PDB file of C-alpha atoms in Angstrom:
ATOM      1  CA  MET A 934    -210.729-162.934  47.028  1.00  0.00           C
ATOM      2  CA  PRO A 935    -211.595-164.237  50.516  1.00  0.00           C
ATOM      3  CA  LEU A 936    -213.674-167.403  50.701  1.00  0.00           C
ATOM      4  CA  PRO A 937    -217.144-167.011  52.178  1.00  0.00           C
ATOM      5  CA  THR A 938    -217.843-168.236  55.617  1.00  0.00           C
ATOM      6  CA  SER A 939    -220.762-170.216  57.057  1.00  0.00           C
ATOM      7  CA  PRO A 940    -222.643-168.168  59.722  1.00  0.00           C
ATOM      8  CA  VAL A 941    -224.000-171.288  61.456  1.00  0.00           C
ATOM      9  CA  ILE A 942    -220.527-172.774  61.738  1.00  0.00           C
ATOM     10  CA  ARG A 943    -218.911-169.511  62.898  1.00  0.00           C
ATOM     11  CA  ARG A 944    -221.596-169.291  65.580  1.00  0.00           C
ATOM     12  CA  ALA A 945    -220.711-172.802  66.747  1.00  0.00           C
ATOM     13  CA  ARG A 946    -216.983-171.933  66.645  1.00  0.00           C
ATOM     14  CA  LEU A 947    -217.469-168.659  68.574  1.00  0.00           C
ATOM     15  CA  GLY A 948    -219.609-170.347  71.202  1.00  0.00           C
ATOM     16  CA  ALA A 949    -217.042-173.087  71.777  1.00  0.00           C
ATOM     17  CA  GLU A 950    -214.209-170.512  72.059  1.00  0.00           C
ATOM     18  CA  LEU A 951    -216.165-168.371  74.508  1.00  0.00           C
ATOM     19  CA  ARG A 952    -217.141-171.407  76.638  1.00  0.00           C
ATOM     20  CA  GLN A 953    -213.470-172.429  76.822  1.00  0.00           C
ATOM     21  CA  LEU A 954    -212.482-168.920  77.864  1.00  0.00           C
ATOM     22  CA  ARG A 955    -215.117-168.862  80.606  1.00  0.00           C
ATOM     23  CA  ARG A 956    -213.990-172.209  81.971  1.00  0.00           C
ATOM     24  CA  ARG A 957    -210.392-170.999  81.861  1.00  0.00           C
ATOM     25  CA  GLU A 958    -211.421-168.174  84.170  1.00  0.00           C
ATOM     26  CA  SER A 959    -213.303-170.701  86.439  1.00  0.00           C
ATOM     27  CA  LEU A 960    -216.489-168.709  85.993  1.00  0.00           C
ATOM     28  CA  THR A 961    -220.053-170.087  85.997  1.00  0.00           C
ATOM     29  CA  LEU A 962    -222.741-168.822  83.625  1.00  0.00           C
ATOM     30  CA  GLU A 963    -224.393-167.086  86.625  1.00  0.00           C
ATOM     31  CA  GLN A 964    -221.222-165.251  87.628  1.00  0.00           C
ATOM     32  CA  VAL A 965    -220.629-163.954  84.106  1.00  0.00           C
ATOM     33  CA  CYS A 966    -224.191-162.798  83.745  1.00  0.00           C
ATOM     34  CA  ASP A 967    -224.104-161.063  87.114  1.00  0.00           C
ATOM     35  CA  ARG A 968    -220.978-159.126  86.087  1.00  0.00           C
ATOM     36  CA  LEU A 969    -222.582-157.989  82.826  1.00  0.00           C
ATOM     37  CA  GLY A 970    -226.005-157.285  84.344  1.00  0.00           C
ATOM     38  CA  TRP A 971    -227.717-159.789  82.053  1.00  0.00           C
ATOM     39  CA  ALA A 972    -231.171-160.820  83.349  1.00  0.00           C
ATOM     40  CA  SER A 973    -230.674-164.603  82.974  1.00  0.00           C
ATOM     41  CA  THR A 974    -228.162-167.169  81.877  1.00  0.00           C
ATOM     42  CA  SER A 975    -230.190-168.214  78.849  1.00  0.00           C
ATOM     43  CA  LYS A 976    -228.625-165.452  76.707  1.00  0.00           C
ATOM     44  CA  LEU A 977    -225.080-166.602  77.419  1.00  0.00           C
ATOM     45  CA  SER A 978    -226.066-170.238  77.117  1.00  0.00           C
ATOM     46  CA  ARG A 979    -227.485-169.682  73.650  1.00  0.00           C
ATOM     47  CA  ILE A 980    -224.336-167.880  72.551  1.00  0.00           C
ATOM     48  CA  GLU A 981    -222.117-170.677  73.801  1.00  0.00           C
ATOM     49  CA  LEU A 982    -224.291-173.259  72.090  1.00  0.00           C
ATOM     50  CA  GLY A 983    -224.209-171.333  68.822  1.00  0.00           C
ATOM     51  CA  GLN A 984    -228.030-171.022  68.812  1.00  0.00           C
ATOM     52  CA  SER A 985    -228.266-167.300  68.247  1.00  0.00           C
ATOM     53  CA  ARG A 986    -226.608-164.616  66.201  1.00  0.00           C
ATOM     54  CA  PRO A 987    -224.402-162.798  68.718  1.00  0.00           C
ATOM     55  CA  ASP A 988    -224.424-159.060  69.160  1.00  0.00           C
ATOM     56  CA  LEU A 989    -220.842-157.741  68.660  1.00  0.00           C
ATOM     57  CA  ALA A 990    -221.138-155.472  71.739  1.00  0.00           C
ATOM     58  CA  ASP A 991    -222.050-158.512  73.879  1.00  0.00           C
ATOM     59  CA  VAL A 992    -219.051-160.410  72.588  1.00  0.00           C
ATOM     60  CA  LEU A 993    -216.766-157.496  73.341  1.00  0.00           C
ATOM     61  CA  ASP A 994    -218.127-157.374  76.923  1.00  0.00           C
ATOM     62  CA  LEU A 995    -217.488-161.081  77.295  1.00  0.00           C
ATOM     63  CA  LEU A 996    -213.919-160.729  76.070  1.00  0.00           C
ATOM     64  CA  ASP A 997    -213.357-158.042  78.687  1.00  0.00           C
ATOM     65  CA  VAL A 998    -214.645-160.284  81.451  1.00  0.00           C
ATOM     66  CA  TYR A 999    -212.433-163.102  80.260  1.00  0.00           C
ATOM     67  CA  LYS A1000    -209.403-160.764  80.052  1.00  0.00           C
ATOM     68  CA  VAL A1001    -208.687-161.590  76.374  1.00  0.00           C
ATOM     69  CA  SER A1002    -205.917-159.504  74.823  1.00  0.00           C
ATOM     70  CA  THR A1003    -204.676-159.182  71.240  1.00  0.00           C
ATOM     71  CA  PRO A1004    -204.076-160.976  68.956  1.00  0.00           C
ATOM     72  CA  ALA A1005    -206.572-163.577  70.326  1.00  0.00           C
ATOM     73  CA  ARG A1006    -209.106-160.772  70.808  1.00  0.00           C
ATOM     74  CA  GLU A1007    -208.862-159.615  67.198  1.00  0.00           C
ATOM     75  CA  ALA A1008    -209.298-163.136  65.912  1.00  0.00           C
ATOM     76  CA  LEU A1009    -212.427-163.706  68.006  1.00  0.00           C
ATOM     77  CA  ILE A1010    -213.875-160.353  66.832  1.00  0.00           C
ATOM     78  CA  VAL A1011    -213.461-161.517  63.228  1.00  0.00           C
ATOM     79  CA  ILE A1012    -215.291-164.749  64.054  1.00  0.00           C
ATOM     80  CA  ALA A1013    -218.042-162.863  65.884  1.00  0.00           C
ATOM     81  CA  ARG A1014    -218.575-160.596  62.864  1.00  0.00           C
ATOM     82  CA  ASP A1015    -218.865-163.611  60.617  1.00  0.00           C
ATOM     83  CA  ALA A1016    -221.323-165.201  63.036  1.00  0.00           C
ATOM     84  CA  ALA A1017    -223.471-162.109  63.385  1.00  0.00           C
ATOM     85  CA  THR A1018    -223.498-160.735  59.877  1.00  0.00           C
ATOM     86  CA  SER A1019    -225.140-162.297  56.790  1.00  0.00           C
ATOM     87  CA  ARG A1020    -222.794-161.390  53.975  1.00  0.00           C
ATOM     88  CA  GLY A1021    -222.874-162.149  50.289  1.00  0.00           C
ATOM     89  CA  TRP A1022    -225.658-164.036  48.460  1.00  0.00           C
ATOM     90  CA  TRP A1023    -227.431-165.399  51.561  1.00  0.00           C
ATOM     91  CA  LYS A1024    -228.889-161.966  52.232  1.00  0.00           C
ATOM     92  CA  THR A1025    -231.605-163.096  49.795  1.00  0.00           C
ATOM     93  CA  LEU A1026    -232.582-166.195  51.787  1.00  0.00           C
ATOM     94  CA  GLY A1027    -235.658-164.514  53.218  1.00  0.00           C
ATOM     95  CA  GLU A1028    -238.198-166.910  51.694  1.00  0.00           C
ATOM     96  CA  MET A1029    -236.321-170.042  52.607  1.00  0.00           C
ATOM     97  CA  SER A1030    -237.705-172.292  55.265  1.00  0.00           C
ATOM     98  CA  GLU A1031    -235.602-172.637  58.383  1.00  0.00           C
ATOM     99  CA  ARG A1032    -234.502-176.151  57.385  1.00  0.00           C
ATOM    100  CA  GLN A1033    -233.336-175.060  53.895  1.00  0.00           C
ATOM    101  CA  ARG A1034    -231.631-171.978  55.391  1.00  0.00           C
ATOM    102  CA  THR A1035    -229.477-174.190  57.667  1.00  0.00           C
ATOM    103  CA  TYR A1036    -228.276-176.226  54.683  1.00  0.00           C
ATOM    104  CA  ALA A1037    -227.751-173.028  52.625  1.00  0.00           C
ATOM    105  CA  GLU A1038    -225.569-171.523  55.359  1.00  0.00           C
ATOM    106  CA  LEU A1039    -223.511-174.674  55.702  1.00  0.00           C
ATOM    107  CA  GLU A1040    -223.065-174.945  51.913  1.00  0.00           C
ATOM    108  CA  ALA A1041    -222.150-171.273  51.606  1.00  0.00           C
ATOM    109  CA  GLY A1042    -218.977-171.600  53.627  1.00  0.00           C
ATOM    110  CA  ALA A1043    -217.987-175.204  52.912  1.00  0.00           C
ATOM    111  CA  ALA A1044    -214.743-176.182  51.189  1.00  0.00           C
ATOM    112  CA  ASP A1045    -215.861-179.844  50.870  1.00  0.00           C
ATOM    113  CA  ILE A1046    -219.356-181.359  50.790  1.00  0.00           C
ATOM    114  CA  VAL A1047    -220.113-185.062  50.641  1.00  0.00           C
ATOM    115  CA  GLU A1048    -223.763-186.239  50.497  1.00  0.00           C
ATOM    116  CA  TYR A1049    -225.271-189.707  50.712  1.00  0.00           C
ATOM    117  CA  GLN A1050    -228.838-190.243  49.401  1.00  0.00           C
ATOM    118  CA  PRO A1051    -230.585-193.637  49.366  1.00  0.00           C
ATOM    119  CA  SER A1052    -233.728-192.649  47.452  1.00  0.00           C
ATOM    120  CA  VAL A1053    -233.806-189.099  45.961  1.00  0.00           C
ATOM    121  CA  VAL A1054    -231.481-186.769  44.150  1.00  0.00           C
ATOM    122  CA  PRO A1055    -229.834-184.298  46.624  1.00  0.00           C
ATOM    123  CA  GLY A1056    -231.209-180.743  46.628  1.00  0.00           C
ATOM    124  CA  LEU A1057    -228.049-179.232  45.088  1.00  0.00           C
ATOM    125  CA  LEU A1058    -228.501-181.451  42.011  1.00  0.00           C
ATOM    126  CA  GLN A1059    -232.279-181.283  41.517  1.00  0.00           C
ATOM    127  CA  THR A1060    -233.974-179.816  38.451  1.00  0.00           C
ATOM    128  CA  PRO A1061    -236.873-177.422  39.207  1.00  0.00           C
ATOM    129  CA  ALA A1062    -239.458-179.897  37.876  1.00  0.00           C
ATOM    130  CA  TYR A1063    -238.024-182.807  39.981  1.00  0.00           C
ATOM    131  CA  ALA A1064    -237.854-180.569  43.037  1.00  0.00           C
ATOM    132  CA  ARG A1065    -241.487-179.418  42.568  1.00  0.00           C
ATOM    133  CA  VAL A1066    -242.722-183.004  42.515  1.00  0.00           C
ATOM    134  CA  LEU A1067    -240.822-183.835  45.753  1.00  0.00           C
ATOM    135  CA  VAL A1068    -241.882-180.670  47.566  1.00  0.00           C
ATOM    136  CA  ALA A1069    -245.471-181.089  46.473  1.00  0.00           C
ATOM    137  CA  ALA A1070    -245.509-184.612  47.819  1.00  0.00           C
ATOM    138  CA  GLY A1071    -244.087-183.444  51.123  1.00  0.00           C
ATOM    139  CA  ALA A1072    -246.719-180.767  51.318  1.00  0.00           C
ATOM    140  CA  GLN A1073    -249.310-183.444  51.918  1.00  0.00           C
ATOM    141  CA  LEU A1074    -247.859-183.776  55.447  1.00  0.00           C
ATOM    142  CA  THR A1075    -247.129-180.033  55.872  1.00  0.00           C
ATOM    143  CA  PRO A1076    -249.817-178.109  54.007  1.00  0.00           C
ATOM    144  CA  GLU A1077    -248.323-174.752  55.048  1.00  0.00           C
ATOM    145  CA  VAL A1078    -245.339-175.285  52.799  1.00  0.00           C
ATOM    146  CA  ASP A1079    -245.092-172.842  49.874  1.00  0.00           C
ATOM    147  CA  VAL A1080    -244.117-175.227  47.095  1.00  0.00           C
ATOM    148  CA  GLU A1081    -242.908-172.612  44.627  1.00  0.00           C
ATOM    149  CA  ALA A1082    -240.913-170.778  47.256  1.00  0.00           C
ATOM    150  CA  GLU A1083    -239.171-174.058  48.230  1.00  0.00           C
ATOM    151  CA  VAL A1084    -238.346-174.729  44.583  1.00  0.00           C
ATOM    152  CA  ARG A1085    -236.852-171.277  44.167  1.00  0.00           C
ATOM    153  CA  ALA A1086    -234.851-171.762  47.309  1.00  0.00           C
ATOM    154  CA  ARG A1087    -233.329-174.954  45.957  1.00  0.00           C
ATOM    155  CA  ALA A1088    -232.329-173.122  42.796  1.00  0.00           C
ATOM    156  CA  LEU A1089    -230.752-170.393  44.852  1.00  0.00           C
ATOM    157  CA  ARG A1090    -228.754-172.926  46.920  1.00  0.00           C
ATOM    158  CA  GLN A1091    -227.433-174.477  43.740  1.00  0.00           C
ATOM    159  CA  GLU A1092    -225.678-171.251  42.812  1.00  0.00           C
ATOM    160  CA  VAL A1093    -222.993-172.202  45.302  1.00  0.00           C
ATOM    161  CA  LEU A1094    -221.744-174.861  42.815  1.00  0.00           C
ATOM    162  CA  ARG A1095    -221.296-172.196  40.080  1.00  0.00           C
ATOM    163  CA  ARG A1096    -219.632-169.397  42.051  1.00  0.00           C
ATOM    164  CA  ALA A1097    -216.032-168.275  41.487  1.00  0.00           C
ATOM    165  CA  TYR A1098    -214.650-170.439  44.311  1.00  0.00           C
ATOM    166  CA  PRO A1099    -217.062-173.468  44.643  1.00  0.00           C
ATOM    167  CA  PRO A1100    -216.782-176.220  47.214  1.00  0.00           C
ATOM    168  CA  ARG A1101    -215.641-179.677  46.168  1.00  0.00           C
ATOM    169  CA  TYR A1102    -218.905-181.623  45.976  1.00  0.00           C
ATOM    170  CA  THR A1103    -219.418-185.405  45.980  1.00  0.00           C
ATOM    171  CA  ALA A1104    -222.771-187.084  45.852  1.00  0.00           C
ATOM    172  CA  VAL A1105    -223.010-190.832  46.651  1.00  0.00           C
ATOM    173  CA  LEU A1106    -226.331-192.058  45.395  1.00  0.00           C
ATOM    174  CA  ALA A1107    -227.922-195.449  45.931  1.00  0.00           C
ATOM    175  CA  GLU A1108    -228.925-196.970  42.532  1.00  0.00           C
ATOM    176  CA  ALA A1109    -232.563-196.631  43.594  1.00  0.00           C
ATOM    177  CA  VAL A1110    -232.211-192.928  42.998  1.00  0.00           C
ATOM    178  CA  CYS A1111    -232.156-193.713  39.280  1.00  0.00           C
ATOM    179  CA  ASP A1112    -235.538-195.438  39.395  1.00  0.00           C
ATOM    180  CA  PRO A1113    -238.419-193.300  37.995  1.00  0.00           C
ATOM    181  CA  GLY A1114    -240.940-194.446  40.583  1.00  0.00           C
ATOM    182  CA  ASP A1115    -244.093-192.318  40.183  1.00  0.00           C
ATOM    183  CA  LEU A1116    -242.294-189.523  38.397  1.00  0.00           C
ATOM    184  CA  PRO A1117    -243.523-188.508  34.923  1.00  0.00           C
ATOM    185  CA  VAL A1118    -241.026-190.003  32.554  1.00  0.00           C
ATOM    186  CA  GLU A1119    -239.892-186.671  31.030  1.00  0.00           C
ATOM    187  CA  ILE A1120    -239.197-185.182  34.439  1.00  0.00           C
ATOM    188  CA  TRP A1121    -237.192-188.303  35.292  1.00  0.00           C
ATOM    189  CA  ARG A1122    -235.191-188.189  32.055  1.00  0.00           C
ATOM    190  CA  GLU A1123    -234.524-184.456  32.458  1.00  0.00           C
ATOM    191  CA  GLN A1124    -233.197-185.094  35.959  1.00  0.00           C
ATOM    192  CA  LEU A1125    -230.903-187.866  34.809  1.00  0.00           C
ATOM    193  CA  ARG A1126    -229.609-185.735  31.950  1.00  0.00           C
ATOM    194  CA  HIS A1127    -228.906-182.963  34.541  1.00  0.00           C
ATOM    195  CA  LEU A1128    -226.904-185.370  36.664  1.00  0.00           C
ATOM    196  CA  VAL A1129    -224.763-186.343  33.696  1.00  0.00           C
ATOM    197  CA  ALA A1130    -224.346-182.639  32.800  1.00  0.00           C
ATOM    198  CA  VAL A1131    -223.168-181.459  36.246  1.00  0.00           C
ATOM    199  CA  THR A1132    -220.443-184.090  36.241  1.00  0.00           C
ATOM    200  CA  GLY A1133    -218.835-181.957  33.609  1.00  0.00           C
ATOM    201  CA  LEU A1134    -217.941-179.502  36.379  1.00  0.00           C
ATOM    202  CA  SER A1135    -214.473-180.289  37.640  1.00  0.00           C
ATOM    203  CA  HIS A1136    -215.430-179.840  41.306  1.00  0.00           C
ATOM    204  CA  VAL A1137    -218.577-182.052  41.122  1.00  0.00           C
ATOM    205  CA  THR A1138    -218.477-185.849  41.413  1.00  0.00           C
ATOM    206  CA  VAL A1139    -221.419-188.256  41.290  1.00  0.00           C
ATOM    207  CA  ARG A1140    -220.945-191.894  42.385  1.00  0.00           C
ATOM    208  CA  LEU A1141    -223.629-194.582  42.206  1.00  0.00           C
ATOM    209  CA  LEU A1142    -223.766-197.319  44.783  1.00  0.00           C
ATOM    210  CA  PRO A1143    -225.024-200.468  43.016  1.00  0.00           C
ATOM    211  CA  ARG A1144    -227.815-202.527  44.510  1.00  0.00           C
ATOM    212  CA  GLY A1145    -226.413-205.073  46.924  1.00  0.00           C
ATOM    213  CA  ALA A1146    -223.231-203.119  47.426  1.00  0.00           C
ATOM    214  CA  ALA A1147    -222.465-201.709  50.829  1.00  0.00           C
ATOM    215  CA  GLY A1148    -219.488-200.120  52.445  1.00  0.00           C
ATOM    216  CA  GLY A1149    -217.911-203.017  54.224  1.00  0.00           C
ATOM    217  CA  GLY A1150    -221.323-204.072  55.498  1.00  0.00           C
ATOM    218  CA  LEU A1151    -222.224-200.574  56.606  1.00  0.00           C
ATOM    219  CA  HIS A1152    -225.727-199.434  55.728  1.00  0.00           C
ATOM    220  CA  PRO A1153    -226.527-195.818  56.545  1.00  0.00           C
ATOM    221  CA  LEU A1154    -229.989-195.593  57.954  1.00  0.00           C
ATOM    222  CA  THR A1155    -230.710-192.052  56.864  1.00  0.00           C
ATOM    223  CA  PRO A1156    -229.559-189.579  54.207  1.00  0.00           C
ATOM    224  CA  TYR A1157    -226.641-187.437  55.533  1.00  0.00           C
ATOM    225  CA  SER A1158    -224.222-184.792  54.383  1.00  0.00           C
ATOM    226  CA  CYS A1159    -220.693-183.967  55.597  1.00  0.00           C
ATOM    227  CA  TYR A1160    -219.130-180.465  55.550  1.00  0.00           C
ATOM    228  CA  ALA A1161    -215.569-179.286  55.943  1.00  0.00           C
ATOM    229  CA  PHE A1162    -214.496-175.679  55.920  1.00  0.00           C
ATOM    230  CA  PRO A1163    -211.552-173.601  54.716  1.00  0.00           C
ATOM    231  CA  ASP A1164    -210.528-172.708  58.279  1.00  0.00           C
ATOM    232  CA  PRO A1165    -209.491-176.054  59.870  1.00  0.00           C
ATOM    233  CA  ALA A1166    -210.437-174.692  63.278  1.00  0.00           C
ATOM    234  CA  ASP A1167    -214.090-174.461  62.178  1.00  0.00           C
ATOM    235  CA  PRO A1168    -215.865-177.669  63.286  1.00  0.00           C
ATOM    236  CA  ARG A1169    -216.431-180.293  60.632  1.00  0.00           C
ATOM    237  CA  THR A1170    -220.174-181.003  60.586  1.00  0.00           C
ATOM    238  CA  VAL A1171    -222.606-183.766  59.682  1.00  0.00           C
ATOM    239  CA  MET A1172    -226.296-183.245  58.962  1.00  0.00           C
ATOM    240  CA  LEU A1173    -228.728-186.110  59.309  1.00  0.00           C
ATOM    241  CA  GLU A1174    -231.961-185.737  57.375  1.00  0.00           C
ATOM    242  CA  ALA A1175    -235.224-186.914  58.949  1.00  0.00           C
ATOM    243  CA  LEU A1176    -238.910-186.485  58.161  1.00  0.00           C
ATOM    244  CA  THR A1177    -239.720-183.492  60.347  1.00  0.00           C
ATOM    245  CA  THR A1178    -236.388-182.106  61.434  1.00  0.00           C
ATOM    246  CA  ASP A1179    -232.637-182.480  60.883  1.00  0.00           C
ATOM    247  CA  VAL A1180    -229.882-183.279  63.351  1.00  0.00           C
ATOM    248  CA  ARG A1181    -226.482-181.442  63.268  1.00  0.00           C
ATOM    249  CA  LEU A1182    -223.491-183.357  64.585  1.00  0.00           C
ATOM    250  CA  ALA A1183    -220.198-181.611  65.259  1.00  0.00           C
ATOM    251  CA  THR A1184    -218.325-183.658  67.836  1.00  0.00           C
ATOM    252  CA  VAL A1185    -215.029-185.146  66.594  1.00  0.00           C
ATOM    253  CA  LEU A1186    -216.221-188.677  67.464  1.00  0.00           C
ATOM    254  CA  ASP A1187    -219.505-188.386  65.557  1.00  0.00           C
ATOM    255  CA  VAL A1188    -217.931-186.733  62.527  1.00  0.00           C
ATOM    256  CA  ASP A1189    -215.090-189.282  62.365  1.00  0.00           C
ATOM    257  CA  ARG A1190    -217.574-192.068  62.300  1.00  0.00           C
ATOM    258  CA  TYR A1191    -219.521-190.607  59.412  1.00  0.00           C
ATOM    259  CA  GLU A1192    -216.340-189.903  57.500  1.00  0.00           C
ATOM    260  CA  ARG A1193    -215.313-193.557  57.918  1.00  0.00           C
ATOM    261  CA  MET A1194    -218.750-194.524  56.701  1.00  0.00           C
ATOM    262  CA  THR A1195    -218.347-192.243  53.669  1.00  0.00           C
ATOM    263  CA  ALA A1196    -214.963-193.742  52.840  1.00  0.00           C
ATOM    264  CA  ALA A1197    -216.481-197.264  52.881  1.00  0.00           C
ATOM    265  CA  LEU A1198    -219.370-196.218  50.651  1.00  0.00           C
ATOM    266  CA  LEU A1199    -217.021-194.598  48.178  1.00  0.00           C
ATOM    267  CA  ALA A1200    -214.902-197.764  48.052  1.00  0.00           C
ATOM    268  CA  ALA A1201    -218.026-199.763  47.151  1.00  0.00           C
ATOM    269  CA  ALA A1202    -219.424-197.250  44.645  1.00  0.00           C
ATOM    270  CA  LEU A1203    -218.951-197.166  40.870  1.00  0.00           C
ATOM    271  CA  SER A1204    -216.210-194.878  39.604  1.00  0.00           C
ATOM    272  CA  PRO A1205    -217.238-191.472  38.363  1.00  0.00           C
ATOM    273  CA  GLU A1206    -216.825-192.655  34.752  1.00  0.00           C
ATOM    274  CA  GLU A1207    -218.885-195.838  35.314  1.00  0.00           C
ATOM    275  CA  THR A1208    -221.559-193.755  36.977  1.00  0.00           C
ATOM    276  CA  VAL A1209    -221.897-191.458  33.975  1.00  0.00           C
ATOM    277  CA  THR A1210    -222.146-194.454  31.699  1.00  0.00           C
ATOM    278  CA  VAL A1211    -224.974-195.995  33.811  1.00  0.00           C
ATOM    279  CA  LEU A1212    -226.840-192.667  34.033  1.00  0.00           C
ATOM    280  CA  ALA A1213    -226.587-192.087  30.287  1.00  0.00           C
ATOM    281  CA  ARG A1214    -227.869-195.619  29.612  1.00  0.00           C
ATOM    282  CA  ARG A1215    -230.800-195.104  31.996  1.00  0.00           C
ATOM    283  CA  VAL A1216    -231.791-191.940  30.156  1.00  0.00           C
ATOM    284  CA  GLY A1217    -232.330-193.965  27.053  1.00  0.00           C
ATOM    285  CA  GLU A1218    -234.358-196.714  28.678  1.00  0.00           C
TER     286      GLU A1218
END
């Protein structure tokens, strides 16, 4: 059974490949668009930047301009189809917000996911009640948010951890995540029980970062998640989570830095077994 692919990553991969081919032919954006009769360079620019779902016919025209022959042509057509077509379970993502859709598409095609969270449980591990409290709190800043739709979207995203070929998933959580804060105590306990339960999945690992511990003095300023994909040519990606928008990083330099950060945090974190012991103890407090 073929592993699923991530449309957002395949778009980025396709754009990078097409940009490299254009430069190989020493063509400018304007020259290519003139040959194809495209009204402006913005269409090609968005394709190269991975910002739009490409039309397969447009990709075929570009491959003709760049004189791409088989087997390279066939490989790029496969990538273009992955980038343009929403296959599998994410056909049902219609009610997701754009931010959640981006994460869902990354998670759908990932082979490895590592998340760092300093204050809340990551979306892939949230119970519906816990998610509802968080989303409702955020809705104070963005009243247009449909709270129940966002909660359902989180539940849909979580199916990726229970599919036939799930990604390897690691969550590095600051110990503050275990504090109840303003949560109703039963919602908090249910969430902690769920964290303990999901560690029973062989591909899911949860690691707590004790207070005062840091990865070699490194202190991440924001939550982030790292994604690697089955095809090593697909760009490894980091997502930084902010209040109003998220930032996607895919340069080798940026990703390498965050992977070094992650390694340092894991070295400072409790072991998976110690983490389960702490979580189970906190449930009883």
